[in-house]
PDB file of C-alpha atoms and ligand atoms in Angstrom:
ATOM      1  CA  MET A 653       0.000   0.000   0.000  1.00 94.00           C
ATOM      2  CA  ASP A 654       1.499   3.372  -0.937  1.00 96.00           C
ATOM      3  CA  VAL A 655       1.315   6.413   1.313  1.00 97.00           C
ATOM      4  CA  TYR A 656      -1.527   8.076  -0.621  1.00 98.00           C
ATOM      5  CA  GLU A 657      -3.629   4.940  -0.333  1.00 98.00           C
ATOM      6  CA  ALA A 658      -2.898   4.633   3.389  1.00 98.00           C
ATOM      7  CA  VAL A 659      -3.902   8.273   3.972  1.00 98.00           C
ATOM      8  CA  ASP A 660      -7.002   8.003   1.815  1.00 98.00           C
ATOM      9  CA  SER A 661      -8.238   4.755   3.329  1.00 98.00           C
ATOM     10  CA  ARG A 662      -7.664   5.766   6.953  1.00 98.00           C
ATOM     11  CA  ARG A 663     -10.920   6.758   8.564  1.00 97.00           C
ATOM     12  CA  ALA A 664     -12.336   6.532  12.035  1.00 97.00           C
ATOM     13  CA  VAL A 665     -13.808   3.023  12.050  1.00 97.00           C
ATOM     14  CA  ARG A 666     -16.553   2.545  14.636  1.00 95.00           C
ATOM     15  CA  ALA A 667     -17.296  -1.153  14.170  1.00 95.00           C
ATOM     16  CA  PHE A 668     -14.513  -3.705  14.570  1.00 98.00           C
ATOM     17  CA  SER A 669     -14.595  -7.479  14.175  1.00 97.00           C
ATOM     18  CA  ASP A 670     -13.293  -9.584  17.066  1.00 92.00           C
ATOM     19  CA  LYS A 671     -10.529 -11.055  14.871  1.00 97.00           C
ATOM     20  CA  ALA A 672      -7.294 -10.991  16.877  1.00 97.00           C
ATOM     21  CA  VAL A 673      -4.461  -8.659  15.920  1.00 98.00           C
ATOM     22  CA  PRO A 674      -1.123 -10.517  15.902  1.00 98.00           C
ATOM     23  CA  HIS A 675       1.305  -9.221  18.518  1.00 98.00           C
ATOM     24  CA  GLU A 676       4.160  -9.248  15.944  1.00 98.00           C
ATOM     25  CA  THR A 677       2.152  -6.840  13.770  1.00 98.00           C
ATOM     26  CA  LEU A 678       1.794  -4.384  16.639  1.00 98.00           C
ATOM     27  CA  GLU A 679       5.508  -4.651  17.417  1.00 98.00           C
ATOM     28  CA  ARG A 680       6.422  -4.105  13.751  1.00 98.00           C
ATOM     29  CA  VAL A 681       4.165  -1.042  13.466  1.00 98.00           C
ATOM     30  CA  LEU A 682       5.260   0.545  16.745  1.00 98.00           C
ATOM     31  CA  GLY A 683       8.912  -0.146  15.933  1.00 98.00           C
ATOM     32  CA  ALA A 684       8.533   1.618  12.579  1.00 98.00           C
ATOM     33  CA  ALA A 685       6.408   4.479  13.996  1.00 98.00           C
ATOM     34  CA  ALA A 686       9.256   5.419  16.324  1.00 98.00           C
ATOM     35  CA  ARG A 687      10.737   7.144  13.231  1.00 98.00           C
ATOM     36  CA  ALA A 688       8.031   9.847  13.568  1.00 98.00           C
ATOM     37  CA  PRO A 689       9.538  13.339  13.950  1.00 98.00           C
ATOM     38  CA  SER A 690       9.543  15.304  17.189  1.00 98.00           C
ATOM     39  CA  SER A 691      10.905  18.719  17.986  1.00 98.00           C
ATOM     40  CA  GLY A 692      14.370  18.257  19.491  1.00 98.00           C
ATOM     41  CA  ASN A 693      13.862  14.486  19.059  1.00 98.00           C
ATOM     42  CA  LEU A 694      12.212  14.401  22.510  1.00 98.00           C
ATOM     43  CA  GLN A 695       9.888  11.544  21.443  1.00 98.00           C
ATOM     44  CA  PRO A 696       7.528  12.707  24.189  1.00 98.00           C
ATOM     45  CA  TRP A 697       4.885  10.024  23.665  1.00 98.00           C
ATOM     46  CA  ARG A 698       4.440   7.317  26.289  1.00 98.00           C
ATOM     47  CA  VAL A 699       2.354   4.488  24.918  1.00 98.00           C
ATOM     48  CA  TYR A 700       0.451   1.623  26.546  1.00 98.00           C
ATOM     49  CA  VAL A 701      -1.053  -1.065  24.327  1.00 98.00           C
ATOM     50  CA  VAL A 702      -3.899  -2.930  26.000  1.00 98.00           C
ATOM     51  CA  THR A 703      -5.418  -6.196  24.844  1.00 98.00           C
ATOM     52  CA  GLY A 704      -6.738  -9.488  26.253  1.00 98.00           C
ATOM     53  CA  GLU A 705      -8.033  -9.680  29.826  1.00 98.00           C
ATOM     54  CA  PRO A 706      -6.953  -6.149  30.887  1.00 98.00           C
ATOM     55  CA  LEU A 707      -8.881  -4.694  27.944  1.00 98.00           C
ATOM     56  CA  VAL A 708     -11.977  -6.753  28.800  1.00 98.00           C
ATOM     57  CA  GLU A 709     -11.782  -5.364  32.335  1.00 98.00           C
ATOM     58  CA  LEU A 710     -11.221  -1.791  31.139  1.00 98.00           C
ATOM     59  CA  LYS A 711     -14.215  -1.974  28.785  1.00 98.00           C
ATOM     60  CA  ARG A 712     -16.329  -3.484  31.573  1.00 97.00           C
ATOM     61  CA  ARG A 713     -15.481  -0.701  34.035  1.00 97.00           C
ATOM     62  CA  ALA A 714     -15.793   2.129  31.484  1.00 96.00           C
ATOM     63  CA  THR A 715     -19.076   0.801  30.078  1.00 94.00           C
ATOM     64  CA  ALA A 716     -20.520   0.523  33.595  1.00 94.00           C
ATOM     65  CA  ARG A 717     -19.603   4.182  34.119  1.00 93.00           C
ATOM     66  CA  ALA A 718     -21.178   5.147  30.772  1.00 90.00           C
ATOM     67  CA  PHE A 719     -24.455   3.349  31.537  1.00 88.00           C
ATOM     68  CA  ALA A 720     -24.565   4.896  35.016  1.00 89.00           C
ATOM     69  CA  GLY A 721     -24.567   8.315  33.292  1.00 84.00           C
ATOM     70  CA  ASP A 722     -21.210   9.149  34.914  1.00 89.00           C
ATOM     71  CA  PRO A 723     -20.122  12.600  33.584  1.00 89.00           C
ATOM     72  CA  GLY A 724     -16.497  11.458  33.652  1.00 93.00           C
ATOM     73  CA  ASP A 725     -13.328  12.462  35.447  1.00 96.00           C
ATOM     74  CA  GLU A 726     -12.301  16.087  35.683  1.00 95.00           C
ATOM     75  CA  ARG A 727     -10.687  16.945  32.343  1.00 94.00           C
ATOM     76  CA  GLU A 728      -6.933  17.553  32.204  1.00 94.00           C
ATOM     77  CA  TYR A 729      -7.381  19.464  28.946  1.00 94.00           C
ATOM     78  CA  PRO A 730     -10.507  20.733  27.139  1.00 91.00           C
ATOM     79  CA  MET A 731     -11.655  18.526  24.255  1.00 89.00           C
ATOM     80  CA  TYR A 732     -12.595  21.669  22.293  1.00 92.00           C
ATOM     81  CA  PRO A 733     -12.374  25.445  22.876  1.00 94.00           C
ATOM     82  CA  ALA A 734     -15.197  26.732  25.089  1.00 92.00           C
ATOM     83  CA  GLU A 735     -16.396  28.946  22.226  1.00 93.00           C
ATOM     84  CA  LEU A 736     -16.333  26.959  18.990  1.00 94.00           C
ATOM     85  CA  THR A 737     -17.102  29.421  16.187  1.00 95.00           C
ATOM     86  CA  SER A 738     -17.549  29.200  12.415  1.00 94.00           C
ATOM     87  CA  PRO A 739     -16.108  27.510  10.350  1.00 95.00           C
ATOM     88  CA  TYR A 740     -15.121  24.986  13.059  1.00 96.00           C
ATOM     89  CA  LEU A 741     -18.589  24.755  14.555  1.00 95.00           C
ATOM     90  CA  ASP A 742     -20.105  24.044  11.112  1.00 93.00           C
ATOM     91  CA  ARG A 743     -17.555  21.318  10.414  1.00 93.00           C
ATOM     92  CA  PHE A 744     -18.136  19.836  13.860  1.00 92.00           C
ATOM     93  CA  GLY A 745     -21.916  19.798  13.356  1.00 89.00           C
ATOM     94  CA  ALA A 746     -21.725  18.212   9.913  1.00 88.00           C
ATOM     95  CA  ALA A 747     -19.428  15.397  11.089  1.00 89.00           C
ATOM     96  CA  ALA A 748     -21.415  14.781  14.292  1.00 85.00           C
ATOM     97  CA  ALA A 749     -24.670  14.443  12.349  1.00 81.00           C
ATOM     98  CA  GLN A 750     -23.181  11.739  10.119  1.00 83.00           C
ATOM     99  CA  ARG A 751     -21.126   9.958  12.735  1.00 83.00           C
ATOM    100  CA  TYR A 752     -23.621   8.204  14.943  1.00 76.00           C
ATOM    101  CA  ALA A 753     -26.531   8.165  12.468  1.00 80.00           C
ATOM    102  CA  ALA A 754     -24.289   5.720  10.586  1.00 78.00           C
ATOM    103  CA  LEU A 755     -24.475   3.447  13.650  1.00 79.00           C
ATOM    104  CA  GLY A 756     -28.272   3.813  13.953  1.00 82.00           C
ATOM    105  CA  ILE A 757     -28.347   6.361  16.815  1.00 84.00           C
ATOM    106  CA  GLU A 758     -30.812   9.079  15.857  1.00 82.00           C
ATOM    107  CA  ARG A 759     -30.391  12.722  16.913  1.00 79.00           C
ATOM    108  CA  ASP A 760     -33.669  12.840  18.868  1.00 84.00           C
ATOM    109  CA  ASP A 761     -33.038   9.591  20.777  1.00 87.00           C
ATOM    110  CA  PRO A 762     -33.165  10.555  24.508  1.00 87.00           C
ATOM    111  CA  GLU A 763     -30.657   7.769  25.211  1.00 84.00           C
ATOM    112  CA  ARG A 764     -28.253   9.150  22.572  1.00 84.00           C
ATOM    113  CA  PRO A 765     -25.503  10.434  24.948  1.00 83.00           C
ATOM    114  CA  LYS A 766     -25.479   7.159  26.889  1.00 84.00           C
ATOM    115  CA  LYS A 767     -25.486   5.037  23.732  1.00 86.00           C
ATOM    116  CA  ILE A 768     -22.611   7.052  22.271  1.00 87.00           C
ATOM    117  CA  ALA A 769     -20.612   6.772  25.501  1.00 87.00           C
ATOM    118  CA  ALA A 770     -21.297   3.030  25.675  1.00 89.00           C
ATOM    119  CA  LEU A 771     -20.115   2.414  22.089  1.00 91.00           C
ATOM    120  CA  ASN A 772     -16.980   4.446  22.753  1.00 93.00           C
ATOM    121  CA  SER A 773     -16.259   2.695  26.054  1.00 95.00           C
ATOM    122  CA  ASP A 774     -16.468  -0.661  24.276  1.00 96.00           C
ATOM    123  CA  ALA A 775     -13.820   0.699  21.874  1.00 97.00           C
ATOM    124  CA  PHE A 776     -16.373  -0.094  19.135  1.00 96.00           C
ATOM    125  CA  GLY A 777     -15.559  -3.759  19.654  1.00 97.00           C
ATOM    126  CA  ALA A 778     -11.828  -3.375  18.936  1.00 98.00           C
ATOM    127  CA  PRO A 779      -9.551  -6.084  20.370  1.00 98.00           C
ATOM    128  CA  VAL A 780      -6.675  -3.633  20.988  1.00 98.00           C
ATOM    129  CA  VAL A 781      -6.563  -0.093  22.352  1.00 98.00           C
ATOM    130  CA  LEU A 782      -3.404   2.015  22.384  1.00 98.00           C
ATOM    131  CA  PHE A 783      -3.258   4.804  24.955  1.00 98.00           C
ATOM    132  CA  CYS A 784      -0.964   7.765  24.356  1.00 98.00           C
ATOM    133  CA  TYR A 785       0.249   9.714  27.374  1.00 98.00           C
ATOM    134  CA  LEU A 786       2.654  12.625  27.783  1.00 98.00           C
ATOM    135  CA  ASP A 787       4.538  13.814  30.819  1.00 97.00           C
ATOM    136  CA  GLN A 788       2.596  16.726  32.323  1.00 97.00           C
ATOM    137  CA  ALA A 789       5.694  18.939  31.920  1.00 97.00           C
ATOM    138  CA  MET A 790       5.233  18.818  28.137  1.00 98.00           C
ATOM    139  CA  GLY A 791       3.651  21.726  26.254  1.00 96.00           C
ATOM    140  CA  PRO A 792       1.730  22.321  22.991  1.00 97.00           C
ATOM    141  CA  GLY A 793       4.790  21.560  20.842  1.00 98.00           C
ATOM    142  CA  GLN A 794       5.137  18.079  22.320  1.00 98.00           C
ATOM    143  CA  TRP A 795       1.380  17.457  22.017  1.00 98.00           C
ATOM    144  CA  ALA A 796       1.766  18.228  18.307  1.00 98.00           C
ATOM    145  CA  ASP A 797       4.659  15.713  18.186  1.00 98.00           C
ATOM    146  CA  ALA A 798       2.379  13.099  19.727  1.00 98.00           C
ATOM    147  CA  GLY A 799      -0.258  13.812  17.058  1.00 98.00           C
ATOM    148  CA  MET A 800       2.299  13.201  14.305  1.00 98.00           C
ATOM    149  CA  TYR A 801       3.357  10.002  16.010  1.00 98.00           C
ATOM    150  CA  LEU A 802      -0.230   8.732  16.273  1.00 98.00           C
ATOM    151  CA  GLN A 803      -0.959   9.497  12.617  1.00 98.00           C
ATOM    152  CA  THR A 804       2.197   7.563  11.709  1.00 98.00           C
ATOM    153  CA  VAL A 805       0.950   4.612  13.774  1.00 99.00           C
ATOM    154  CA  MET A 806      -2.495   4.775  12.135  1.00 98.00           C
ATOM    155  CA  LEU A 807      -1.062   4.866   8.595  1.00 98.00           C
ATOM    156  CA  LEU A 808       1.281   1.948   9.262  1.00 98.00           C
ATOM    157  CA  LEU A 809      -1.670  -0.010  10.645  1.00 98.00           C
ATOM    158  CA  ARG A 810      -3.477   0.625   7.349  1.00 98.00           C
ATOM    159  CA  ALA A 811      -0.490  -0.904   5.557  1.00 98.00           C
ATOM    160  CA  GLU A 812      -1.076  -4.015   7.705  1.00 98.00           C
ATOM    161  CA  GLY A 813      -4.768  -4.170   6.688  1.00 98.00           C
ATOM    162  CA  LEU A 814      -5.893  -2.835  10.069  1.00 98.00           C
ATOM    163  CA  HIS A 815      -8.165   0.084  10.933  1.00 98.00           C
ATOM    164  CA  THR A 816      -8.284   2.536  13.830  1.00 98.00           C
ATOM    165  CA  CYS A 817     -10.426   5.033  15.691  1.00 98.00           C
ATOM    166  CA  PRO A 818      -8.679   7.750  17.695  1.00 98.00           C
ATOM    167  CA  GLN A 819     -10.791   8.422  20.791  1.00 97.00           C
ATOM    168  CA  VAL A 820     -10.506  11.457  23.022  1.00 97.00           C
ATOM    169  CA  MET A 821     -13.507  10.020  24.847  1.00 95.00           C
ATOM    170  CA  TRP A 822     -11.167   7.844  26.942  1.00 97.00           C
ATOM    171  CA  THR A 823     -10.038  10.983  28.763  1.00 97.00           C
ATOM    172  CA  MET A 824     -13.507  11.022  30.364  1.00 95.00           C
ATOM    173  CA  TYR A 825     -12.561   7.779  32.114  1.00 96.00           C
ATOM    174  CA  ARG A 826      -8.869   8.594  32.456  1.00 97.00           C
ATOM    175  CA  LYS A 827      -8.628   7.401  36.066  1.00 97.00           C
ATOM    176  CA  THR A 828     -10.021   3.990  35.123  1.00 98.00           C
ATOM    177  CA  VAL A 829      -7.617   3.819  32.138  1.00 98.00           C
ATOM    178  CA  SER A 830      -4.649   4.780  34.328  1.00 98.00           C
ATOM    179  CA  GLN A 831      -5.508   2.088  36.884  1.00 98.00           C
ATOM    180  CA  ILE A 832      -5.591  -0.589  34.186  1.00 98.00           C
ATOM    181  CA  VAL A 833      -2.450   0.452  32.292  1.00 98.00           C
ATOM    182  CA  GLY A 834      -0.507   1.403  35.422  1.00 98.00           C
ATOM    183  CA  ALA A 835       0.310   4.901  34.157  1.00 97.00           C
ATOM    184  CA  GLU A 836       2.931   6.685  36.193  1.00 94.00           C
ATOM    185  CA  GLU A 837       2.233   9.733  38.363  1.00 94.00           C
ATOM    186  CA  GLY A 838       2.408  12.864  36.202  1.00 96.00           C
ATOM    187  CA  GLU A 839       1.531  11.172  32.909  1.00 98.00           C
ATOM    188  CA  GLN A 840      -1.411  12.825  31.102  1.00 98.00           C
ATOM    189  CA  LEU A 841      -3.685  10.933  28.753  1.00 98.00           C
ATOM    190  CA  LEU A 842      -3.923  12.499  25.280  1.00 98.00           C
ATOM    191  CA  CYS A 843      -6.289   9.891  23.789  1.00 98.00           C
ATOM    192  CA  GLY A 844      -6.868   6.230  23.043  1.00 98.00           C
ATOM    193  CA  VAL A 845      -6.691   4.632  19.595  1.00 98.00           C
ATOM    194  CA  SER A 846      -8.864   1.585  19.000  1.00 98.00           C
ATOM    195  CA  ILE A 847      -7.210  -0.908  16.662  1.00 98.00           C
ATOM    196  CA  GLY A 848      -8.556  -3.929  14.828  1.00 98.00           C
ATOM    197  CA  PHE A 849      -9.974  -5.385  11.644  1.00 98.00           C
ATOM    198  CA  GLU A 850     -13.083  -3.670  10.339  1.00 98.00           C
ATOM    199  CA  ASP A 851     -16.495  -5.301  10.728  1.00 96.00           C
ATOM    200  CA  GLU A 852     -17.320  -5.431   7.024  1.00 93.00           C
ATOM    201  CA  GLU A 853     -21.055  -5.855   7.691  1.00 92.00           C
ATOM    202  CA  VAL A 854     -21.234  -2.201   8.778  1.00 89.00           C
ATOM    203  CA  PRO A 855     -21.233   0.279   5.858  1.00 88.00           C
ATOM    204  CA  PRO A 856     -18.115   2.508   5.823  1.00 89.00           C
ATOM    205  CA  LEU A 857     -18.518   6.204   6.626  1.00 91.00           C
ATOM    206  CA  ARG A 858     -16.455   8.713   4.689  1.00 93.00           C
ATOM    207  CA  THR A 859     -16.518  12.195   6.213  1.00 93.00           C
ATOM    208  CA  GLU A 860     -16.127  15.249   3.994  1.00 92.00           C
ATOM    209  CA  ARG A 861     -13.287  17.730   4.186  1.00 95.00           C
ATOM    210  CA  ALA A 862     -13.222  21.491   3.710  1.00 95.00           C
ATOM    211  CA  ALA A 863     -12.201  22.703   0.240  1.00 96.00           C
ATOM    212  CA  MET A 864      -8.420  23.163   0.061  1.00 97.00           C
ATOM    213  CA  ALA A 865      -8.794  26.947  -0.402  1.00 97.00           C
ATOM    214  CA  GLU A 866     -10.337  27.136   3.099  1.00 96.00           C
ATOM    215  CA  THR A 867      -7.279  25.655   4.806  1.00 97.00           C
ATOM    216  CA  VAL A 868      -4.289  26.151   2.481  1.00 98.00           C
ATOM    217  CA  THR A 869      -2.739  29.348   1.125  1.00 97.00           C
ATOM    218  CA  PHE A 870       0.056  29.087  -1.437  1.00 97.00           C
ATOM    219  CA  VAL A 871       2.355  32.059  -1.083  1.00 97.00           C
ATOM    220  CA  GLY A 872       4.604  32.942  -4.030  1.00 96.00           C
ATOM    221  CA  ALA A 873       3.289  30.252  -6.365  1.00 78.00           C
TER     222      ALA A 873
HETATM  223  C1  FMN B 449      -7.552  13.251  18.713  1.00 70.56           C
HETATM  224  C2  FMN B 449      -8.834  12.677  18.153  1.00 70.56           C
HETATM  225  C3  FMN B 449      -9.839  12.280  19.023  1.00 70.56           C
HETATM  226  C4  FMN B 449     -11.013  11.694  18.550  1.00 70.56           C
HETATM  227  N1  FMN B 449     -11.953  11.240  19.450  1.00 70.56           N
HETATM  228  C5  FMN B 449     -13.022  10.555  18.994  1.00 70.56           C
HETATM  229  C6  FMN B 449     -13.918   9.931  19.929  1.00 70.56           C
HETATM  230  O1  FMN B 449     -13.768  10.040  21.152  1.00 70.56           O
HETATM  231  N2  FMN B 449     -14.942   9.185  19.442  1.00 70.56           N
HETATM  232  C7  FMN B 449     -15.136   9.041  18.091  1.00 70.56           C
HETATM  233  O2  FMN B 449     -16.087   8.342  17.719  1.00 70.56           O
HETATM  234  N3  FMN B 449     -14.310   9.612  17.180  1.00 70.56           N
HETATM  235  C8  FMN B 449     -13.250  10.348  17.591  1.00 70.56           C
HETATM  236  N4  FMN B 449     -12.356  10.896  16.697  1.00 70.56           N
HETATM  237  C9  FMN B 449     -12.546  10.688  15.252  1.00 70.56           C
HETATM  238  C10 FMN B 449     -13.026  11.948  14.526  1.00 70.56           C
HETATM  239  O3  FMN B 449     -14.403  12.142  14.793  1.00 70.56           O
HETATM  240  C11 FMN B 449     -12.750  11.772  13.026  1.00 70.56           C
HETATM  241  O4  FMN B 449     -11.371  11.643  12.808  1.00 70.56           O
HETATM  242  C12 FMN B 449     -13.294  12.944  12.184  1.00 70.56           C
HETATM  243  O5  FMN B 449     -14.695  13.047  12.303  1.00 70.56           O
HETATM  244  C13 FMN B 449     -12.915  12.752  10.710  1.00 70.56           C
HETATM  245  O6  FMN B 449     -13.416  11.501  10.238  1.00 70.56           O
HETATM  246  P1  FMN B 449     -12.453  10.392   9.621  1.00 70.56           P
HETATM  247  O7  FMN B 449     -11.305  10.203  10.570  1.00 70.56           O
HETATM  248  O8  FMN B 449     -13.321   9.154   9.538  1.00 70.56           O
HETATM  249  O9  FMN B 449     -11.991  10.853   8.292  1.00 70.56           O
HETATM  250  C14 FMN B 449     -11.207  11.534  17.141  1.00 70.56           C
HETATM  251  C15 FMN B 449     -10.186  11.972  16.262  1.00 70.56           C
HETATM  252  C16 FMN B 449      -9.024  12.522  16.764  1.00 70.56           C
HETATM  253  C17 FMN B 449      -7.932  12.954  15.803  1.00 70.56           C
END
């Protein structure tokens, strides 16, 4: 698979099959992803890969919290700015409308928030979840490094025939995640990434992107 194909075929998959992901594949991908760039070569990411019994337990605890209507742990960073304005708000709304309708959760369903939280806390059925932490001393530059690293991981997983869903939602249950993975004091959870083979029974969802002129300016061309 070439890089264009990996980029084009990566999407947030929200229905995984229970087919196991070979451990060697994860090692190969994470070994290769270590080549991702980072300012000053700090490599600030700290990654925990959870599968098997610990993942079953994590999903069980997080799903119980979701069904109990638990609002989640105090956030260490805001998921979005407090005031999300145009064009970001419009893009957010368009993607949100598509996202869960594709999984049969309608906008006017009173159980919608709980159903969404429960799907997320089951990692959409994925057999592997990677959690990316950073030391709390790190700043915006290192968080950007971690984003580049995670995209590298997701593209390499595409090359292995696997799919992913990055999930900030895990930060809602960050204390439960930290207990399971054994995160060290002072490590902050950026997000989880669910990993697995796609459930091909569920129709794929392709989200739109803004026209290039909205986000890119060529200067001097
Ligand atoms: C850091 C990050 C966190 C995300 N968190 C969630 C999440 O908690 N739940 C979810 O269903 N999707 C989540 N997504 C997926 C986005 O909704 C998705 O990437 C976006 O709508 C574009 O769709 P696409 O990735 O399928 O092209 C997240 C994506 C990123 C990059």
